[in-house]
Tab-separated table of C-alpha atoms in Angstrom:
chain	number	residue	atom	x	y	z
A	203	MET	CA	-58.573	-23.537	-22.122
A	204	MET	CA	-58.284	-26.976	-20.547
A	205	GLY	CA	-62.031	-27.537	-20.274
A	206	ARG	CA	-62.445	-27.923	-24.010
A	207	TRP	CA	-60.204	-30.995	-23.958
A	208	GLN	CA	-62.251	-32.931	-21.425
A	209	VAL	CA	-63.152	-35.368	-24.176
A	210	TRP	CA	-60.200	-37.513	-23.075
A	211	LEU	CA	-60.937	-37.493	-19.357
A	212	PRO	CA	-62.203	-41.119	-19.367
A	213	TYR	CA	-58.568	-42.160	-19.680
A	214	GLN	CA	-57.906	-40.748	-16.226
A	215	VAL	CA	-59.522	-43.825	-14.715
A	216	LEU	CA	-57.329	-46.234	-16.645
A	217	PRO	CA	-54.762	-46.620	-13.834
A	218	LYS	CA	-57.512	-48.027	-11.623
A	219	LEU	CA	-58.786	-50.381	-14.269
A	220	ILE	CA	-55.521	-51.768	-15.624
A	221	GLY	CA	-55.427	-55.460	-14.866
A	222	GLN	CA	-59.209	-55.825	-14.697
A	223	GLN	CA	-60.834	-57.865	-17.454
A	224	ARG	CA	-63.916	-55.692	-17.432
A	225	LEU	CA	-62.124	-52.709	-18.988
A	226	LYS	CA	-64.125	-52.100	-22.154
A	227	SER	CA	-62.108	-49.507	-24.042
A	228	PRO	CA	-60.836	-50.415	-27.538
A	229	THR	CA	-57.269	-49.836	-26.302
A	230	TRP	CA	-57.642	-52.719	-23.831
A	231	ARG	CA	-59.239	-55.014	-26.386
A	232	LEU	CA	-56.430	-54.352	-28.843
A	233	ARG	CA	-53.916	-55.587	-26.304
A	234	GLN	CA	-55.449	-59.035	-26.310
A	235	ASN	CA	-53.978	-59.751	-29.765
A	236	SER	CA	-50.534	-59.383	-31.238
A	237	GLY	CA	-49.841	-57.392	-34.368
A	238	VAL	CA	-51.938	-54.698	-36.039
A	239	ASN	CA	-54.737	-55.132	-38.553
A	240	MET	CA	-57.059	-52.682	-40.214
A	241	ILE	CA	-60.078	-53.646	-38.103
A	242	ASP	CA	-58.162	-52.980	-34.881
A	243	PHE	CA	-56.912	-49.672	-36.240
A	244	MET	CA	-60.352	-48.532	-37.388
A	245	THR	CA	-61.949	-49.627	-34.108
A	246	LEU	CA	-59.637	-47.504	-32.014
A	247	THR	CA	-59.880	-44.582	-34.445
A	248	TRP	CA	-63.675	-44.771	-34.317
A	249	PHE	CA	-63.507	-44.767	-30.507
A	250	HIS	CA	-61.543	-41.500	-30.470
A	251	LEU	CA	-63.740	-40.022	-33.207
A	252	LYS	CA	-66.843	-40.584	-31.086
A	253	LEU	CA	-65.140	-38.767	-28.228
A	254	PHE	CA	-64.403	-35.902	-30.609
A	255	ALA	CA	-68.054	-35.717	-31.606
A	256	GLN	CA	-69.172	-35.564	-27.978
A	257	ASN	CA	-67.081	-32.479	-27.273
A	258	SER	CA	-68.646	-29.085	-27.995
A	259	TYR	CA	-65.262	-27.487	-28.711
A	260	PHE	CA	-64.664	-29.597	-31.827
A	261	ARG	CA	-68.235	-29.168	-33.012
A	262	THR	CA	-67.796	-25.421	-32.651
A	263	ILE	CA	-64.589	-25.458	-34.699
A	264	VAL	CA	-66.257	-27.167	-37.648
A	265	PHE	CA	-69.674	-25.512	-37.640
A	266	VAL	CA	-68.778	-21.958	-36.599
A	267	THR	CA	-65.689	-21.724	-38.823
A	268	THR	CA	-67.418	-23.192	-41.860
A	269	ILE	CA	-70.649	-21.228	-41.529
A	270	GLY	CA	-68.717	-18.062	-40.738
A	271	TYR	CA	-66.680	-18.306	-43.934
A	272	VAL	CA	-69.761	-19.044	-46.010
A	273	LEU	CA	-71.480	-15.946	-44.640
A	274	MET	CA	-68.407	-13.779	-45.124
A	275	GLN	CA	-68.050	-14.861	-48.747
A	276	TYR	CA	-71.803	-14.474	-49.248
A	277	VAL	CA	-71.670	-10.821	-48.222
A	278	ALA	CA	-68.725	-10.142	-50.540
A	279	ALA	CA	-70.231	-12.079	-53.458
A	280	ASN	CA	-73.633	-10.465	-53.041
A	281	ALA	CA	-72.047	-7.026	-53.214
A	282	VAL	CA	-70.585	-7.772	-56.641
A	283	HIS	CA	-73.465	-10.004	-57.815
A	284	ASP	CA	-71.304	-13.134	-57.885
A	285	LEU	CA	-73.514	-15.642	-56.043
A	286	GLY	CA	-73.109	-18.005	-58.988
A	287	ASN	CA	-69.522	-18.657	-57.942
A	288	GLN	CA	-69.509	-22.341	-56.963
A	289	THR	CA	-66.135	-22.077	-55.220
A	290	ILE	CA	-67.744	-20.255	-52.282
A	291	TRP	CA	-68.989	-23.383	-50.541
A	292	LEU	CA	-65.931	-25.371	-51.608
A	293	ARG	CA	-63.559	-22.845	-50.055
A	294	ALA	CA	-65.573	-22.872	-46.829
A	295	GLY	CA	-65.425	-26.667	-46.771
A	296	ILE	CA	-61.648	-26.683	-47.173
A	297	ILE	CA	-61.204	-24.034	-44.484
A	298	GLY	CA	-63.477	-25.875	-42.056
A	299	THR	CA	-61.652	-29.149	-42.646
A	300	TRP	CA	-58.244	-27.658	-41.913
A	301	ALA	CA	-59.598	-25.668	-38.954
A	302	ALA	CA	-60.566	-28.956	-37.314
A	303	GLY	CA	-57.187	-30.395	-38.257
A	304	THR	CA	-55.334	-27.703	-36.317
A	305	SER	CA	-56.676	-29.184	-33.085
A	306	ALA	CA	-54.104	-31.972	-33.551
A	307	ALA	CA	-51.509	-29.526	-32.219
A	308	GLY	CA	-52.794	-29.947	-28.692
A	309	VAL	CA	-53.956	-33.564	-28.629
A	310	ILE	CA	-50.764	-35.169	-27.331
A	311	PRO	CA	-49.687	-32.280	-25.044
A	312	TYR	CA	-53.077	-32.377	-23.372
A	313	GLN	CA	-52.783	-36.105	-22.735
A	314	ARG	CA	-49.367	-35.452	-21.261
A	315	ALA	CA	-50.677	-32.646	-19.041
A	316	GLN	CA	-53.456	-34.890	-17.743
A	317	GLY	CA	-51.036	-37.748	-17.067
A	318	THR	CA	-53.035	-40.109	-19.311
A	319	LEU	CA	-50.677	-40.330	-22.283
A	320	ALA	CA	-48.792	-43.249	-20.759
A	321	TYR	CA	-52.007	-45.299	-20.705
A	322	VAL	CA	-52.933	-44.344	-24.257
A	323	LEU	CA	-49.516	-45.584	-25.363
A	324	ASP	CA	-49.687	-48.688	-23.180
A	325	THR	CA	-50.650	-51.125	-25.931
A	326	SER	CA	-48.888	-54.006	-27.648
A	327	LYS	CA	-49.791	-52.438	-30.990
A	328	GLY	CA	-47.028	-49.876	-30.568
A	329	GLU	CA	-46.867	-46.187	-29.758
A	330	ALA	CA	-47.085	-45.142	-33.418
A	331	VAL	CA	-50.435	-46.864	-33.897
A	332	SER	CA	-51.835	-45.464	-30.646
A	333	LEU	CA	-50.778	-41.920	-31.509
A	334	ALA	CA	-52.076	-42.214	-35.076
A	335	THR	CA	-55.537	-43.249	-33.895
A	336	LEU	CA	-55.456	-40.327	-31.483
A	337	ILE	CA	-54.599	-37.759	-34.179
A	338	ILE	CA	-56.530	-38.972	-37.255
A	339	PRO	CA	-60.021	-38.163	-35.826
A	340	ALA	CA	-59.165	-34.443	-36.048
A	341	ALA	CA	-59.063	-34.702	-39.853
A	342	CYS	CA	-61.999	-37.109	-40.008
A	343	PHE	CA	-64.277	-34.835	-38.020
A	344	GLY	CA	-63.280	-31.926	-40.237
A	345	LEU	CA	-64.898	-33.570	-43.271
A	346	LEU	CA	-68.256	-32.449	-41.878
A	347	ALA	CA	-67.322	-28.978	-43.124
A	348	PHE	CA	-68.211	-29.830	-46.732
A	349	PRO	CA	-71.845	-30.905	-46.210
A	350	VAL	CA	-72.317	-28.036	-43.752
A	351	ALA	CA	-70.962	-25.521	-46.278
A	352	TRP	CA	-73.082	-27.002	-49.061
A	353	LEU	CA	-76.290	-26.870	-47.003
A	354	VAL	CA	-75.755	-23.293	-45.791
A	355	SER	CA	-74.907	-22.166	-49.331
A	356	LEU	CA	-78.031	-23.838	-50.672
A	357	VAL	CA	-80.187	-21.980	-48.137
A	358	LEU	CA	-78.536	-18.661	-49.027
A	359	GLY	CA	-79.016	-19.157	-52.747
A	360	ILE	CA	-75.332	-19.635	-53.543
A	361	ASN	CA	-74.428	-21.848	-56.487
A	362	THR	CA	-73.836	-25.369	-55.156
A	363	THR	CA	-73.207	-27.164	-58.442
A	364	GLY	CA	-69.938	-28.766	-59.450
A	365	ILE	CA	-70.374	-32.001	-57.492
A	366	SER	CA	-68.540	-34.715	-59.436
A	367	TRP	CA	-66.185	-37.653	-59.032
A	368	MET	CA	-63.292	-35.220	-59.440
A	369	LEU	CA	-64.545	-33.253	-56.450
A	370	GLY	CA	-64.857	-36.470	-54.459
A	371	LEU	CA	-61.267	-37.365	-55.339
A	372	GLY	CA	-60.174	-33.890	-54.310
A	373	VAL	CA	-61.909	-34.157	-50.924
A	374	ILE	CA	-60.337	-37.578	-50.263
A	375	THR	CA	-56.844	-36.391	-51.141
A	376	LEU	CA	-57.424	-33.264	-49.046
A	377	TRP	CA	-58.394	-35.449	-46.102
A	378	LEU	CA	-55.252	-37.572	-46.492
A	379	SER	CA	-53.031	-34.499	-46.777
A	380	VAL	CA	-54.588	-32.985	-43.642
A	381	ILE	CA	-53.825	-36.234	-41.802
A	382	LEU	CA	-50.170	-35.959	-42.858
A	383	LEU	CA	-50.025	-32.334	-41.753
A	384	ASP	CA	-51.653	-33.278	-38.453
A	385	PHE	CA	-49.032	-35.963	-37.845
A	386	VAL	CA	-46.211	-33.459	-38.308
A	387	VAL	CA	-47.971	-30.704	-36.372
A	388	ALA	CA	-48.676	-33.022	-33.437
A	389	GLY	CA	-45.128	-34.373	-33.463
A	390	LEU	CA	-43.626	-30.883	-33.624
A	391	PHE	CA	-45.851	-29.205	-31.090
A	392	VAL	CA	-45.506	-32.002	-28.558
A	393	LEU	CA	-41.965	-30.743	-28.011
A	394	THR	CA	-43.320	-27.535	-26.469
A	395	PRO	CA	-45.459	-27.302	-23.311
A	396	ASN	CA	-47.568	-24.480	-24.802
A	397	ALA	CA	-48.719	-26.253	-27.967
A	398	MET	CA	-52.430	-25.626	-27.438
A	399	LEU	CA	-51.831	-21.877	-27.391
A	400	TYR	CA	-50.502	-21.982	-30.953
A	401	GLU	CA	-53.367	-23.806	-32.667
A	402	SER	CA	-54.899	-20.668	-34.161
A	403	LEU	CA	-51.536	-19.675	-35.680
A	404	LEU	CA	-51.641	-22.712	-37.961
A	405	LEU	CA	-54.887	-21.919	-39.763
A	406	VAL	CA	-54.194	-18.977	-42.075
A	407	PRO	CA	-50.536	-19.591	-43.102
A	408	ILE	CA	-51.269	-23.133	-44.323
A	409	LEU	CA	-54.395	-21.971	-46.178
A	410	ILE	CA	-52.467	-19.178	-47.874
A	411	GLY	CA	-49.735	-21.573	-48.918
A	412	ALA	CA	-52.297	-24.057	-50.222
A	413	GLY	CA	-53.808	-21.406	-52.494
A	414	ILE	CA	-57.117	-20.770	-50.755
A	415	TYR	CA	-56.724	-17.014	-50.517
A	416	THR	CA	-55.901	-14.491	-53.204
A	417	VAL	CA	-52.892	-12.402	-52.209
A	418	PRO	CA	-51.433	-9.179	-53.695
A	419	GLN	CA	-49.166	-9.734	-56.659
A	420	ARG	CA	-46.044	-8.715	-54.742
A	421	TYR	CA	-46.589	-11.630	-52.340
A	422	GLN	CA	-47.474	-14.180	-55.004
A	423	MET	CA	-43.908	-15.501	-55.162
A	424	VAL	CA	-44.025	-16.275	-51.436
A	425	VAL	CA	-47.221	-18.266	-51.922
A	426	GLU	CA	-45.710	-20.211	-54.821
A	427	VAL	CA	-42.723	-21.139	-52.680
A	428	LEU	CA	-44.980	-22.309	-49.850
A	429	ARG	CA	-46.976	-24.435	-52.304
A	430	LEU	CA	-43.820	-26.387	-53.107
A	431	PHE	CA	-43.707	-27.700	-49.547
A	432	LEU	CA	-47.381	-28.443	-48.837
A	433	PRO	CA	-49.022	-31.734	-49.872
A	434	MET	CA	-52.337	-29.949	-49.335
A	435	ALA	CA	-51.769	-27.630	-52.331
A	436	THR	CA	-52.642	-30.119	-55.068
A	437	PRO	CA	-55.881	-31.348	-53.408
A	438	VAL	CA	-56.996	-27.718	-53.014
A	439	LYS	CA	-56.293	-27.123	-56.687
A	440	LEU	CA	-58.140	-30.321	-57.555
A	441	ILE	CA	-61.208	-29.063	-55.683
A	442	LEU	CA	-61.219	-25.441	-56.842
A	443	GLN	CA	-59.604	-25.674	-60.275
A	444	PRO	CA	-59.645	-29.313	-61.427
A	445	GLN	CA	-59.100	-28.336	-65.058
A	446	LEU	CA	-55.694	-26.863	-64.167
A	447	VAL	CA	-54.310	-29.938	-62.394
A	448	THR	CA	-51.341	-31.438	-64.234
A	449	GLY	CA	-49.273	-34.581	-63.914
A	450	PHE	CA	-46.567	-32.516	-62.229
A	451	ASP	CA	-49.043	-31.483	-59.527
A	452	VAL	CA	-49.914	-35.116	-58.827
A	453	LEU	CA	-46.243	-36.135	-58.729
A	454	GLN	CA	-45.473	-33.240	-56.429
A	455	MET	CA	-48.270	-34.291	-54.062
A	456	LEU	CA	-47.018	-37.895	-53.917
A	457	ILE	CA	-43.411	-36.870	-53.262
A	458	LEU	CA	-44.407	-34.335	-50.617
A	459	SER	CA	-46.642	-36.906	-48.932
A	460	LEU	CA	-43.691	-39.260	-48.562
A	461	VAL	CA	-41.505	-36.437	-47.263
A	462	TRP	CA	-44.058	-35.328	-44.690
A	463	LEU	CA	-44.656	-38.941	-43.638
A	464	PHE	CA	-40.925	-39.387	-43.075
A	465	LEU	CA	-40.833	-36.097	-41.158
A	466	ALA	CA	-43.717	-37.235	-38.959
A	467	HIS	CA	-41.894	-40.513	-38.245
A	468	PHE	CA	-38.717	-38.596	-37.364
A	469	LEU	CA	-40.529	-36.257	-34.967
A	470	LEU	CA	-42.360	-39.185	-33.384
A	471	LYS	CA	-39.053	-40.968	-32.852
A	472	ILE	CA	-37.568	-37.907	-31.142
A	473	SER	CA	-40.640	-37.439	-28.953
A	474	LEU	CA	-40.710	-41.060	-27.847
A	475	GLN	CA	-36.982	-40.964	-27.152
A	476	ARG	CA	-37.501	-38.022	-24.830
A	477	LEU	CA	-40.434	-39.868	-23.327
A	478	ARG	CA	-38.637	-43.132	-22.613
A	479	VAL	CA	-35.039	-42.020	-22.070
A	480	THR	CA	-34.842	-38.486	-20.722
A	481	GLY	CA	-38.310	-38.184	-19.229
A	482	ASP	CA	-38.613	-34.631	-20.576
A	483	MET	CA	-42.204	-35.203	-21.642
A	484	VAL	CA	-43.198	-35.868	-18.010
A	485	VAL	CA	-45.506	-38.781	-18.740
A	486	VAL	CA	-44.066	-41.681	-16.775
């Protein structure tokens, strides 16, 4: 379980290098300047993203999940002669993207368990910026699911048409909504020492609420209620059924995004309070 998170092990040497000018990590370079700008933010995010890409666990999440769902849908579609359904590869792309996003549940707890979280947060840019650049790569890496799903579907003879600017907008908004969900998930799960054990429990419920799966009619009301609370619902609809997107859907997405952003800020505030005041997070 812990071996898959070894992508962050380079931070274990930070205590030895603090105070030495030859420390080359982006976190150290960011401390040389005051304030936060987009270049600094993107530099540190890119640093963590490269560490994600070097870890086989995250590559497995994206590739195995995405390819697995394409193959599963291929078997079902082939049985009913529905390989012309272009939503097959789109659904697999959405599922793969969120599957990678669920890894955010264990990012901060793992840093805490390794005793390296204090050094990740030790930057003049602020704890919020440091944590954001630690969490965002989970959603960024998940975007690989769409080209992977498209390529596999093309090889299998599944319809891969439907690529348009509307699809691009849907993928971008999906990515942003996954980032928001990751912020809340990371902030919520950091309050429990067993966060990494619950990652798999996040995948299906969120996808059902977002409208990825078709459910029996008697459960449809439950899905509709869940959709009212998920900023991911409108992007999914924009990708799978763009002709059905209304102004209300867009307004709902914007309002929910603000709500989830506020919720993420609230959870972060609680976590940092426990970190700095009570010491419950066992980092310092």
